[in-house]
Coordinates of C-alpha atoms and ligand atoms in Angstrom, one line a residue:
X25 CA -12.1 14.5 30.0
X26 CA -9.6 16.7 31.7
X27 CA -5.9 16.6 30.7
X28 CA -3.0 16.3 33.0
X29 CA 0.7 16.9 32.4
X30 CA 3.7 17.0 34.8
X31 CA 7.4 17.4 34.5
X32 CA 10.5 17.1 36.6
X33 CA 14.1 17.4 35.2
X34 CA 16.7 20.0 34.3
X35 CA 14.8 22.0 31.7
X36 CA 12.3 24.8 32.4
X37 CA 9.0 23.2 33.1
X38 CA 6.7 25.9 31.6
X39 CA 7.2 25.3 27.9
X40 CA 7.0 21.5 28.4
X41 CA 3.8 21.8 30.3
X42 CA 2.2 24.1 27.8
X43 CA 3.3 22.0 24.9
X44 CA 1.9 18.9 26.6
X45 CA -1.4 20.6 27.3
X46 CA -1.7 21.6 23.7
X47 CA -1.3 17.9 22.7
X48 CA -4.3 17.1 24.9
X49 CA -6.6 19.8 23.4
X50 CA -8.3 17.2 21.3
X51 CA -9.8 15.8 24.5
X52 CA -12.0 18.9 24.8
X53 CA -11.7 21.4 27.6
X54 CA -12.9 24.8 28.8
X55 CA -10.0 26.1 30.9
X56 CA -6.3 25.5 31.6
X57 CA -3.6 26.2 34.1
X58 CA -0.1 25.3 35.3
X59 CA 1.7 25.3 38.7
X60 CA 5.5 25.5 38.9
X61 CA 7.7 25.0 42.0
X62 CA 10.7 27.3 42.3
X63 CA 12.8 28.4 45.3
X64 CA 10.3 27.0 47.7
X65 CA 7.3 28.6 46.2
X66 CA 4.5 27.3 44.0
X67 CA 3.4 29.7 41.3
X68 CA 0.0 29.0 39.8
X69 CA -1.3 30.6 36.5
X70 CA -4.7 29.5 35.3
X71 CA -7.6 30.8 33.2
X72 CA -10.9 30.0 31.6
X73 CA -10.8 29.5 27.9
X74 CA -8.3 28.1 25.5
X75 CA -4.6 27.5 26.2
X76 CA -3.8 30.6 24.1
X77 CA -5.5 32.7 26.9
X78 CA -3.2 31.0 29.4
X79 CA -0.2 31.7 27.3
X80 CA -1.2 35.4 27.1
X81 CA -1.3 35.5 30.9
X82 CA 2.1 33.7 31.1
X83 CA 3.8 36.2 28.7
X84 CA 4.6 38.7 31.5
X85 CA 5.4 36.1 34.1
X86 CA 8.8 34.4 34.3
X87 CA 8.4 30.9 35.7
X88 CA 11.9 29.5 36.1
X89 CA 11.2 26.2 37.9
X90 CA 12.1 22.8 36.5
X91 CA 9.2 20.9 38.2
X92 CA 5.5 21.5 37.5
X93 CA 2.1 20.2 36.7
X94 CA -0.5 21.4 34.2
X95 CA -4.2 20.8 33.5
X96 CA -6.9 21.3 30.9
X97 CA -10.3 21.2 32.6
X98 CA -13.5 19.6 31.3
X99 CA -15.9 21.0 33.8
X100 CA -18.1 18.7 35.9
X101 CA -18.5 20.4 39.2
X102 CA -18.6 24.2 38.9
X103 CA -18.9 26.2 35.7
X104 CA -15.9 27.1 33.5
X105 CA -14.1 30.0 35.3
X106 CA -10.7 31.2 36.3
X107 CA -11.3 30.2 39.9
X108 CA -12.6 26.7 39.1
X109 CA -9.7 26.0 36.8
X110 CA -6.9 23.8 38.0
X111 CA -4.3 23.6 39.7
X112 CA -6.0 24.0 43.1
X113 CA -3.9 25.1 46.1
X114 CA -4.1 24.0 49.7
X115 CA -4.9 26.4 52.5
X116 CA -1.2 27.0 53.4
X117 CA -0.2 27.3 49.8
X118 CA 2.3 24.5 50.0
X119 CA 0.4 21.9 48.0
X120 CA -0.9 22.1 44.4
X121 CA -3.2 19.5 42.8
X122 CA -4.5 18.8 39.3
X123 CA -7.3 16.2 39.0
X124 CA -9.2 14.3 36.3
X125 CA -12.3 12.4 37.5
X126 CA -15.2 12.9 39.9
X127 CA -14.9 12.7 43.7
X128 CA -18.3 11.3 44.7
X129 CA -17.9 12.1 48.5
X130 CA -16.5 15.6 48.1
X131 CA -19.4 17.2 49.8
X132 CA -18.9 15.2 53.0
X133 CA -15.2 15.9 52.9
X134 CA -15.8 19.6 52.2
X135 CA -18.1 19.8 55.3
X136 CA -15.4 18.1 57.4
X137 CA -12.7 20.5 56.3
X138 CA -15.0 23.6 56.7
X139 CA -15.5 22.5 60.3
X140 CA -11.7 22.3 60.6
X141 CA -11.4 25.9 59.5
X142 CA -10.6 25.4 55.8
X143 CA -12.0 27.9 53.3
X144 CA -12.9 27.1 49.8
X145 CA -12.5 29.4 46.8
X146 CA -13.9 27.2 44.0
X147 CA -17.1 25.1 43.4
X148 CA -15.0 22.2 42.4
X149 CA -14.7 18.7 43.9
X150 CA -11.0 18.8 43.3
X151 CA -10.2 21.6 45.8
X152 CA -11.1 19.3 48.7
X153 CA -8.2 17.0 47.6
X154 CA -5.6 19.8 48.0
X155 CA -6.9 20.8 51.5
X156 CA -7.2 17.2 52.6
X157 CA -3.6 16.3 51.6
X158 CA -2.5 19.3 53.7
X159 CA -4.7 18.2 56.6
X160 CA -3.2 14.7 56.4
X161 CA 0.4 15.9 55.9
X162 CA 2.8 15.2 58.6
X163 CA 6.1 15.7 56.7
X164 CA 5.8 12.7 54.3
X165 CA 4.0 13.7 51.1
X166 CA 3.5 10.1 49.8
X167 CA 2.0 9.0 53.1
X168 CA -0.3 12.1 53.1
X169 CA -1.4 11.4 49.6
X170 CA -2.0 7.7 50.3
X171 CA -4.0 8.5 53.4
X172 CA -6.1 11.0 51.4
X173 CA -6.8 8.6 48.6
X174 CA -8.0 6.0 51.1
X175 CA -10.6 8.6 52.2
X176 CA -11.8 9.5 48.6
X177 CA -14.6 7.8 46.8
X178 CA -14.9 8.2 43.0
X179 CA -12.4 8.5 40.1
X180 CA -9.1 10.4 40.0
X181 CA -6.0 10.9 38.1
X182 CA -3.9 13.3 40.1
X183 CA -0.7 15.3 40.0
X184 CA 0.5 16.7 43.3
X185 CA 3.3 19.3 44.0
X186 CA 4.6 20.3 47.4
X187 CA 6.9 23.1 48.4
X188 CA 8.5 20.7 50.9
X189 CA 9.5 18.4 48.1
X190 CA 11.4 20.3 45.4
X191 CA 13.0 17.1 44.0
X192 CA 9.9 15.1 43.4
X193 CA 6.1 15.2 42.8
X194 CA 3.4 12.6 43.2
X195 CA 0.9 11.1 40.8
X196 CA -2.1 8.8 41.5
X197 CA -4.7 6.9 39.5
X198 CA -8.1 5.3 40.0
X199 CA -10.7 5.0 37.2
X200 CA -9.1 7.8 35.2
X201 CA -6.1 7.3 32.9
X202 CA -2.5 8.4 33.9
X203 CA 0.8 7.4 32.6
X204 CA 4.5 8.1 33.6
X205 CA 6.9 9.1 30.8
X206 CA 10.6 8.1 31.3
X207 CA 13.3 10.4 30.0
X208 CA 17.0 10.9 30.6
X209 CA 17.3 12.6 34.0
X210 CA 13.8 13.8 33.5
X211 CA 10.4 12.3 33.9
X212 CA 6.8 13.1 33.0
X213 CA 3.2 12.3 33.8
X214 CA 0.3 12.7 31.4
X215 CA -3.4 11.7 31.0
X216 CA -2.6 10.4 27.6
X217 CA 0.4 9.4 25.5
X218 CA 0.3 12.3 22.9
X219 CA 1.3 14.8 25.6
X220 CA 4.8 13.3 26.0
X221 CA 5.3 11.4 22.7
X222 CA 7.7 14.2 21.6
X223 CA 10.0 13.5 24.6
X224 CA 9.8 9.8 25.1
X225 CA 8.2 6.5 23.9
X226 CA 9.0 4.7 27.1
X227 CA 6.2 4.8 29.7
X228 CA 5.0 3.2 32.9
X229 CA 1.3 2.6 33.0
X230 CA -0.2 3.2 36.5
X231 CA -2.7 0.6 37.5
X232 CA -5.8 1.1 39.6
X233 CA -5.3 2.7 43.0
X234 CA -1.6 3.2 42.5
X235 CA 0.6 6.2 43.5
X236 CA 3.8 7.2 41.9
X237 CA 6.6 9.2 43.5
X238 CA 8.4 10.9 40.6
X239 CA 11.9 12.4 40.7
X240 CA 14.2 13.3 37.8
X241 CA 16.2 10.1 38.0
X242 CA 13.7 7.6 39.4
X243 CA 10.0 6.6 39.7
X244 CA 8.7 4.5 42.5
X245 CA 5.2 3.1 42.4
X246 CA 3.1 2.1 45.5
X247 CA -0.3 0.7 46.2
X248 CA -2.7 2.3 48.7
X249 CA -1.2 0.2 51.4
X250 CA 2.2 1.9 50.8
X251 CA 3.7 -1.3 49.3
X252 CA 6.2 -0.8 46.5
X253 CA 5.1 -2.2 43.1
X254 CA 7.1 -3.3 40.1
X255 CA 6.2 -2.2 36.6
X256 CA 7.4 -3.2 33.2
X257 CA 8.4 -0.3 30.8
X258 CA 6.0 -0.1 27.9
X259 CA 7.4 1.1 24.6
X260 CA 4.9 3.1 22.5
X261 CA 5.1 2.6 18.8
X262 CA 1.9 4.5 17.9
X263 CA 2.0 7.7 15.8
X264 CA 0.5 10.8 17.2
X265 CA -2.8 10.5 15.4
X266 CA -3.4 6.9 16.8
X267 CA -2.2 8.1 20.2
X268 CA -4.9 10.8 20.3
X269 CA -7.5 8.1 19.9
X270 CA -5.9 5.9 22.5
X271 CA -4.9 3.4 19.9
X272 CA -8.4 3.2 18.4
X273 CA -8.8 3.9 14.7
X274 CA -11.5 6.6 15.2
X275 CA -12.8 8.8 18.0
X276 CA -16.3 7.2 17.5
X277 CA -15.2 3.7 18.3
X278 CA -13.1 5.0 21.2
X279 CA -16.2 6.8 22.6
X280 CA -18.3 3.7 22.2
X281 CA -15.7 1.8 24.2
X282 CA -15.9 4.6 26.8
X283 CA -19.6 3.9 27.4
X284 CA -19.1 1.7 30.5
X285 CA -17.0 4.3 32.2
X286 CA -19.3 7.2 31.0
X287 CA -22.4 5.4 32.4
X288 CA -20.7 4.6 35.7
X289 CA -19.6 8.3 36.0
X290 CA -23.2 9.4 35.3
X291 CA -25.0 7.0 37.6
X292 CA -22.6 6.0 40.4
X293 CA -22.3 9.4 42.1
X294 CA -26.1 9.6 42.2
X295 CA -26.8 6.4 44.0
X296 CA -26.0 6.6 47.7
X297 CA -27.1 4.1 50.4
X298 CA -29.6 2.4 48.0
X299 CA -31.2 5.7 47.1
X300 CA -31.1 7.9 44.0
X301 CA -29.8 11.3 45.2
X302 CA -30.1 14.1 42.6
X303 CA -28.5 17.0 44.5
X304 CA -30.4 20.2 44.8
X305 CA -32.9 19.5 42.1
X306 CA -35.8 21.9 41.8
X307 CA -38.2 19.0 41.1
X308 CA -40.1 18.9 44.4
X309 CA -42.7 16.4 45.3
X310 CA -45.3 19.1 44.8
X311 CA -44.1 19.8 41.3
X312 CA -44.2 16.1 40.5
X313 CA -47.6 15.5 42.0
X314 CA -49.1 18.6 40.4
X315 CA -47.5 18.0 37.0
X316 CA -50.2 17.5 34.4
X317 CA -47.8 16.8 31.5
X318 CA -44.1 16.6 30.8
X319 CA -42.7 17.9 27.5
X320 CA -39.4 16.5 26.2
X321 CA -37.7 18.6 23.6
X322 CA -34.5 17.9 21.7
X323 CA -33.0 17.2 18.3
X324 CA -31.5 14.2 16.5
X325 CA -30.0 11.6 18.8
X326 CA -31.0 13.6 21.9
X327 CA -34.6 13.5 20.6
X328 CA -34.4 9.7 20.3
X329 CA -33.2 9.6 23.9
X330 CA -36.3 11.7 24.6
X331 CA -38.6 9.1 23.0
X332 CA -37.1 6.5 25.3
X333 CA -37.7 8.9 28.1
X334 CA -41.4 9.2 27.2
X335 CA -41.9 5.4 27.4
X336 CA -40.1 5.0 30.7
X337 CA -41.5 8.0 32.5
X338 CA -45.1 7.1 31.4
X339 CA -44.5 3.4 32.4
X340 CA -42.9 4.1 35.8
X341 CA -44.2 7.5 36.9
X342 CA -47.6 7.5 35.0
X343 CA -47.1 11.1 34.0
X344 CA -48.2 11.9 30.4
X345 CA -45.2 12.8 28.3
X346 CA -45.2 14.6 24.9
X347 CA -41.8 14.4 23.1
X348 CA -41.1 16.5 20.1
X349 CA -38.2 17.7 17.9
X350 CA -37.3 21.3 19.0
X351 CA -37.6 22.7 15.5
X352 CA -41.3 21.7 15.4
X353 CA -42.1 22.6 18.9
X354 CA -40.9 26.1 18.8
X355 CA -43.0 27.2 15.8
X356 CA -46.3 25.6 16.5
X357 CA -47.5 27.9 19.3
X358 CA -47.4 24.8 21.7
X359 CA -50.0 24.3 24.4
X360 CA -47.9 24.4 27.5
X361 CA -48.3 26.1 30.9
X362 CA -47.0 26.3 34.5
X363 CA -48.6 22.9 35.2
X364 CA -46.4 21.4 32.6
X365 CA -42.7 20.5 33.1
X366 CA -40.2 20.6 30.2
X367 CA -37.1 18.5 29.9
X368 CA -34.6 19.5 27.2
X369 CA -31.9 17.1 26.2
X370 CA -28.7 18.2 24.5
X371 CA -25.1 16.8 24.4
X372 CA -23.5 20.1 23.4
X373 CA -26.0 22.4 25.3
X374 CA -25.7 24.8 22.3
X375 CA -28.2 23.4 19.7
X376 CA -30.0 26.5 18.6
X377 CA -33.4 24.8 17.9
X378 CA -33.3 23.2 21.4
X379 CA -32.3 26.5 23.1
X380 CA -35.0 28.5 21.4
X381 CA -37.6 25.8 22.1
X382 CA -36.7 25.9 25.8
X383 CA -37.1 29.6 25.8
X384 CA -40.6 29.2 24.2
X385 CA -41.5 26.8 27.0
X386 CA -40.2 29.1 29.7
X387 CA -42.1 32.0 28.1
X388 CA -45.3 30.0 28.5
X389 CA -44.6 29.4 32.2
X390 CA -43.2 25.9 32.1
X391 CA -40.3 24.9 34.4
X392 CA -37.4 23.8 32.3
X393 CA -35.0 21.0 33.2
X394 CA -31.9 20.3 31.1
X395 CA -30.0 17.0 30.6
X396 CA -26.7 18.3 29.1
X397 CA -23.2 17.0 28.7
X398 CA -21.3 20.3 28.5
X399 CA -21.1 22.1 31.9
X400 CA -21.8 25.8 31.6
X401 CA -23.2 25.6 28.1
X402 CA -26.0 28.0 27.0
X403 CA -28.9 25.5 27.6
X404 CA -27.4 24.4 31.0
X405 CA -27.2 28.1 32.1
X406 CA -30.6 29.1 30.9
X407 CA -32.6 26.1 32.2
X408 CA -34.2 26.3 35.6
X409 CA -32.2 23.2 36.6
X410 CA -29.7 20.8 35.0
X411 CA -28.7 17.2 35.4
X412 CA -25.3 16.7 33.8
X413 CA -24.4 13.6 31.9
X414 CA -20.8 12.9 32.8
X415 CA -19.9 11.3 29.5
X416 CA -16.8 13.4 29.0
X417 CA -16.1 15.2 25.8
X418 CA -17.6 13.6 22.7
X419 CA -15.4 14.4 19.7
X420 CA -17.0 12.3 17.0
X421 CA -19.9 14.0 15.2
X422 CA -22.1 10.9 15.6
X423 CA -23.2 10.8 19.2
X424 CA -22.8 7.5 21.0
X425 CA -21.7 7.6 24.7
X426 CA -23.7 10.8 25.1
X427 CA -26.9 9.1 24.1
X428 CA -26.3 6.2 26.5
X429 CA -25.7 8.7 29.4
X430 CA -28.8 10.7 28.4
X431 CA -30.8 7.4 28.9
X432 CA -29.0 6.9 32.2
X433 CA -30.1 10.4 33.3
X434 CA -33.7 9.7 32.2
X435 CA -33.7 6.4 34.1
X436 CA -32.6 8.3 37.3
X437 CA -35.4 10.9 36.7
X438 CA -38.1 8.4 35.9
X439 CA -37.3 6.3 39.0
X440 CA -37.2 9.4 41.2
X441 CA -40.6 10.5 39.9
X442 CA -42.1 7.1 40.4
X443 CA -40.6 6.7 43.9
X444 CA -41.8 10.1 45.0
X445 CA -45.3 9.4 43.7
X446 CA -45.3 6.1 45.6
X447 CA -45.7 4.1 42.5
X448 CA -42.7 1.9 43.0
X449 CA -42.4 -0.6 45.9
X450 CA -39.1 -0.8 47.6
X451 CA -38.2 -4.2 46.1
X452 CA -38.8 -3.0 42.5
X453 CA -36.9 0.2 43.2
X454 CA -33.9 -1.6 44.7
X455 CA -34.0 -4.1 41.8
X456 CA -33.8 -1.2 39.3
X457 CA -30.9 0.4 41.2
X458 CA -29.0 -2.8 41.3
X459 CA -29.5 -3.3 37.5
X460 CA -28.5 0.4 36.9
X461 CA -25.2 -0.3 38.6
X462 CA -24.7 -3.4 36.6
X463 CA -25.1 -1.5 33.2
X464 CA -21.4 -0.8 32.7
X465 CA -20.7 -4.6 32.8
X466 CA -23.6 -5.3 30.5
X467 CA -22.3 -2.9 27.9
X468 CA -18.9 -4.4 28.3
X469 CA -20.5 -7.8 27.3
X470 CA -21.9 -6.2 24.2
X471 CA -18.6 -4.7 23.3
X472 CA -17.1 -8.1 23.6
X473 CA -19.4 -9.2 20.7
X474 CA -17.8 -6.6 18.3
X475 CA -16.3 -9.3 16.1
X476 CA -19.7 -10.9 15.3
X477 CA -21.1 -7.4 14.6
X478 CA -18.2 -6.5 12.4
X479 CA -18.7 -9.8 10.5
X480 CA -22.3 -9.1 9.8
X481 CA -21.4 -5.5 8.8
X482 CA -18.8 -6.8 6.3
X483 CA -21.6 -8.9 4.7
X484 CA -24.0 -6.0 4.3
X485 CA -22.1 -2.7 3.9
X486 CA -23.3 -2.4 0.3
X487 CA -27.0 -2.6 1.2
X488 CA -29.1 0.1 -0.5
X489 CA -31.5 0.5 2.3
X490 CA -31.8 -0.9 5.8
X491 CA -35.0 -1.0 7.9
X492 CA -34.9 -1.0 11.7
X493 CA -38.1 -2.4 13.3
X494 CA -39.2 -2.7 16.9
X495 CA -42.1 -2.2 19.3
X496 CA -42.4 0.0 22.3
X497 CA -38.9 0.8 23.6
X498 CA -37.5 -1.2 20.8
X499 CA -39.1 1.2 18.3
X500 CA -37.6 4.2 20.1
X501 CA -34.3 2.3 20.0
X502 CA -34.7 1.6 16.3
X503 CA -35.0 5.3 15.6
X504 CA -31.5 5.9 17.0
X505 CA -30.0 2.8 15.3
X506 CA -31.3 4.0 12.0
X507 CA -30.0 7.6 12.4
X508 CA -26.5 6.3 13.5
X509 CA -26.4 4.2 10.3
X510 CA -27.6 7.0 8.0
X511 CA -25.3 9.7 9.3
X512 CA -22.0 7.8 9.0
X513 CA -22.6 5.2 6.3
X514 CA -24.9 7.4 4.1
X515 CA -27.1 4.3 3.5
X516 CA -30.8 5.1 3.4
X517 CA -32.6 3.7 6.4
X518 CA -35.9 4.0 8.2
X519 CA -37.1 3.0 11.7
X520 CA -40.6 1.5 11.9
X521 CA -42.9 0.3 14.6
X522 CA -43.2 -3.4 14.0
X523 CA -46.9 -3.3 14.1
X524 CA -47.0 -0.6 11.5
X525 CA -45.2 -2.6 8.7
X526 CA -48.4 -4.1 7.4
X527 CA -49.9 -0.7 6.9
X528 CA -47.6 0.1 4.0
X529 CA -43.9 -0.2 4.4
X530 CA -43.9 -4.0 4.0
X531 CA -44.5 -3.3 0.3
X532 CA -40.9 -2.3 0.2
X533 CA -39.5 -5.5 1.6
X534 CA -38.1 -7.8 -1.1
X535 CA -35.5 -10.5 -1.6
X536 CA -32.4 -9.5 0.3
X537 CA -33.7 -6.4 2.0
X538 CA -31.8 -6.0 5.2
X539 CA -33.9 -5.6 8.4
X540 CA -32.5 -5.0 11.9
X541 CA -35.2 -6.2 14.3
X542 CA -35.1 -5.4 18.0
X543 CA -36.7 -8.0 20.3
X544 CA -35.6 -6.9 23.8
X545 CA -39.1 -6.1 25.1
X546 CA -40.5 -9.0 27.1
X547 CA -44.2 -8.2 26.6
X548 CA -43.9 -7.5 22.9
X549 CA -41.5 -10.4 22.1
X550 CA -44.1 -12.7 20.5
X551 CA -45.5 -9.8 18.4
X552 CA -42.0 -9.1 17.2
X553 CA -41.4 -12.7 16.4
X554 CA -44.4 -12.4 14.2
X555 CA -43.0 -9.3 12.5
X556 CA -39.7 -11.0 11.8
X557 CA -41.6 -13.9 10.2
X558 CA -43.6 -11.4 8.1
X559 CA -40.4 -9.8 6.6
X560 CA -38.6 -13.1 6.3
X561 CA -41.6 -14.4 4.3
X562 CA -40.9 -11.6 1.8
X563 CA -37.2 -12.4 1.4
X564 CA -35.7 -10.1 4.0
X565 CA -32.3 -10.8 5.7
X566 CA -32.8 -10.2 9.4
X567 CA -30.2 -9.1 12.0
X568 CA -32.0 -9.6 15.3
X569 CA -31.1 -8.0 18.7
X570 CA -32.4 -10.0 21.6
X571 CA -31.8 -10.8 25.3
X572 CA -29.7 -13.9 26.0
X573 CA -32.7 -15.8 27.4
X574 CA -34.4 -15.6 24.0
X575 CA -31.4 -16.1 21.7
X576 CA -32.1 -19.7 20.8
X577 CA -35.7 -19.0 19.8
X578 CA -34.8 -15.9 17.8
X579 CA -31.9 -17.8 16.1
X580 CA -34.4 -20.1 14.6
X581 CA -36.0 -17.4 12.4
X582 CA -33.3 -14.6 12.1
X583 CA -30.2 -14.7 9.9
X584 CA -28.0 -13.4 12.7
X585 CA -28.6 -12.6 16.4
X586 CA -26.7 -10.2 18.6
X587 CA -27.5 -10.8 22.2
X588 CA -27.5 -8.5 25.1
X589 CA -27.3 -9.7 28.8
X590 CA -30.7 -10.4 30.4
X591 CA -32.0 -7.2 31.7
X592 CA -35.3 -5.6 32.7
X593 CA -37.1 -4.5 29.5
X594 CA -37.1 -0.9 30.7
X595 CA -33.3 -0.8 30.8
X596 CA -32.8 -2.8 27.6
X597 CA -32.3 0.3 25.3
X598 CA -29.2 1.6 27.0
X599 CA -27.5 -1.8 26.5
X600 CA -28.9 -2.7 23.1
X601 CA -28.1 0.6 21.4
X602 CA -24.4 -0.2 21.7
X603 CA -24.9 -3.1 19.2
X604 CA -26.4 -0.7 16.7
X605 CA -23.7 1.9 17.2
X606 CA -21.1 -0.8 16.5
X607 CA -23.0 -2.1 13.5
X608 CA -23.2 1.5 12.0
X609 CA -19.6 2.1 12.8
X610 CA -18.3 -1.0 11.1
X611 CA -20.5 -0.5 8.0
X612 CA -19.2 3.0 7.6
X613 CA -15.6 1.9 8.0
X614 CA -16.2 -0.8 5.4
X615 CA -17.4 1.9 3.1
X616 CA -14.3 3.9 3.7
X617 CA -16.2 6.9 5.0
X618 CA -14.9 9.8 7.2
X619 CA -16.5 8.2 10.3
X620 CA -15.6 11.0 12.8
X621 CA -16.5 13.8 10.5
X622 CA -19.4 12.6 8.2
X623 CA -20.2 14.8 5.2
X624 CA -22.7 17.7 5.7
X625 CA -22.7 17.3 9.5
X626 CA -21.5 19.4 12.4
X627 CA -21.0 18.3 16.0
X628 CA -23.1 21.1 17.3
X629 CA -25.8 22.7 15.2
X630 CA -25.8 26.3 16.5
X631 CA -27.7 27.6 13.4
X632 CA -31.4 27.5 12.3
Ligands
AGP4 C1 -26.2 12.7 16.6 O1 -25.4 11.6 16.2 C2 -26.1 13.9 15.7 N1 -24.7 14.3 15.6 C3 -27.1 15.0 15.9 O2 -28.4 14.4 15.6 C4 -27.2 15.5 17.4 O3 -27.7 14.5 18.2 C5 -28.2 16.7 17.4 O4 -27.6 17.7 16.5 C6 -28.4 17.3 18.7 O5 -27.2 17.7 19.3 P1 -27.1 18.1 20.8 O6 -27.4 16.8 21.6 O7 -25.7 18.6 21.1 O8 -28.2 19.1 21.1

C-alpha cells in the first residue's frame, strides 16, 4: 500500500515528513515525494526509488514551510517513475494531492477534465483528483474536496494542500487507512501509526467517507454531507514493531486479514454494469477462439494458483490448459507455438525461473500474459500483457493474500474467456459476478472462525506429518495448504488427490496421523466422504473443510470441521484457502517459529 504523511505546526515540515515516510517504508513502495507550502507557493520534490533518492534531491533545496504532505507510492496505475510519483499538482499549481487507494472511475473523470481543457502529466488515477478539486474549487477547500469525493468511486486516503489555505490542509478516507495525530500546536496525518508515534500517541481515527480539516490548533471532521462529526481521542499504547503490523503479531496474519480488501481491490474495479471489464487486454475474441492450448507457468504458491486456474479455465472456457512449474518448463524444450497462449503468475514479478520460462514461451511464438502483484516488475514489463492483482505489498515470505488475488484474477479471465466463447448463459454469468462480489464477505466469515482453527492447531502443532487430501479443485487447494504448512511450521506434509490414496499413500496412514480433508466440491463430495472414511478407518485424525450446507454430515465422520459459506464449487478455493492459511499460521506460532521470515526462504527467488 502507499504511505501518506502530513504535518502542520511551527516546525519545519520537511524533516518531519521524511522521517514519517521512513517509518512507513516497511509497507513496500517504489517511489516517494513531498509537497511543502511556503509563502503562497507549493514546492513538490518527488522521485522514483527509495527515500534516500528523494533525500539526495532535497539536499540542495531549502524547503522552509511548516505545512506539508508526503507520500510513498506502491504503483497500481502507471509504472514507477518520477512523473507518476506523488504528490500530484492541479493545473493551476494551487492544489497538491497525495493518495492511497484506487479510483475506479478515473478514466471517465479524466475524459471529462480533458474535455474541459485539463492536461495530464502522469498515467496515474490520482492526478484526476488534483484537477477535479481545482475544477470544483470556488474559494472553499473543504467544500471543493467534499464535492470531489462525492464524484469519486473507489478507495482513497487523501492529503490535500492548497496555496489559498496556508493555515490548514485537508485529509479524507474511504476504504484506505488514515489517522490524525494530535500534537501541541501541531497536528499530523498518516496512513499508519508508526509514522507519527515519535511525536504523539493521541490520534483521531477517521471513519469511512470522512473529511478532516487540519490546522495547527484544531481538527474538524465532516461527513460527505458537510456535517461536523465528533470523535473520541484514541491513545496508542503499542510499541513501534506492533504498530508496523497494525497491531497484529506478524505481517502474515495481518496480510491474511487484508484478504477481503485485497480481493475487493482486485475484482471491484473490473466489474462495471454487470460486465467484467479488463481494460485494454490483448486477448481478442480471435485469440481466444483460435487458441489451441493455454500454458500456465509459475513457481510455488503462484504455481498452485495456476493449478486452480487450469481447472476453472477448462471447466468454464473448455480450452485445454497445461500448468507447469517454471523450472521444469524452461528446460524441457516445451512444445508450444503461436496458437498457444501462456499465462505466467508471479507475486513479485521477479522470480527468475518464471521470467526465463516466459522468455522461452515468447521465443517459441506464444503470446504471454502476466498475473503480477508488483507494478513495473520485470515479468510485468516483458509480458505481452499484464493483469495486476491489487493485493498491496506482501511482506511475509509465505504468500497469502497474493494467492487469493491470483485466483481472483484467474476467475475474471476464465469467465471472460467463457463469455466470449458463448459458453456461459447470461444467468450463470451474472450469478458468478454476484458471487465474486460477495467473496470479501465470505472470507470475512472464515476469518471469524479463527478461534476454532487456532484451537485445532494448538492440539496438533507437534504432528510429525500432515496429509492434505481433496479431489478436483480441492486437490489444487490442498497443494497450497500443504505448502503453507511446510514453509512456516517445518512439518513434513503432502497433498494428495483423494482418489489416489488407495494407490500407495494410504499405507502411511496410522493411528493419530493428521489429515486435512477438503470437501468443498459438490460433485465430488460423496467420493471425498468415502476417502475420509478410508483414512478414519486406519486411525487418522481428520480436520475437514466443508461448505456450511454439508457441515452436519461431515461432522459425523470428521474430528473437526471448519466451514466456509455456501458458494459455487468453482469459487470455493478462494474462500477455503484462508482456513488453511490460518491453520498453518497458528501451528507455526505454536512452534515458536519465525513466521514472517521462515528459515532458508526468501520473499522473491531471483536466482536459479
Ligand atoms: C509462497 O508462500 C512462497 N514464498 C513461494 O513459493 C513463492 O510463491 C514462489 O517463490 C513464487 O514467487 P512469486 O509469486 O513472487 O513468483
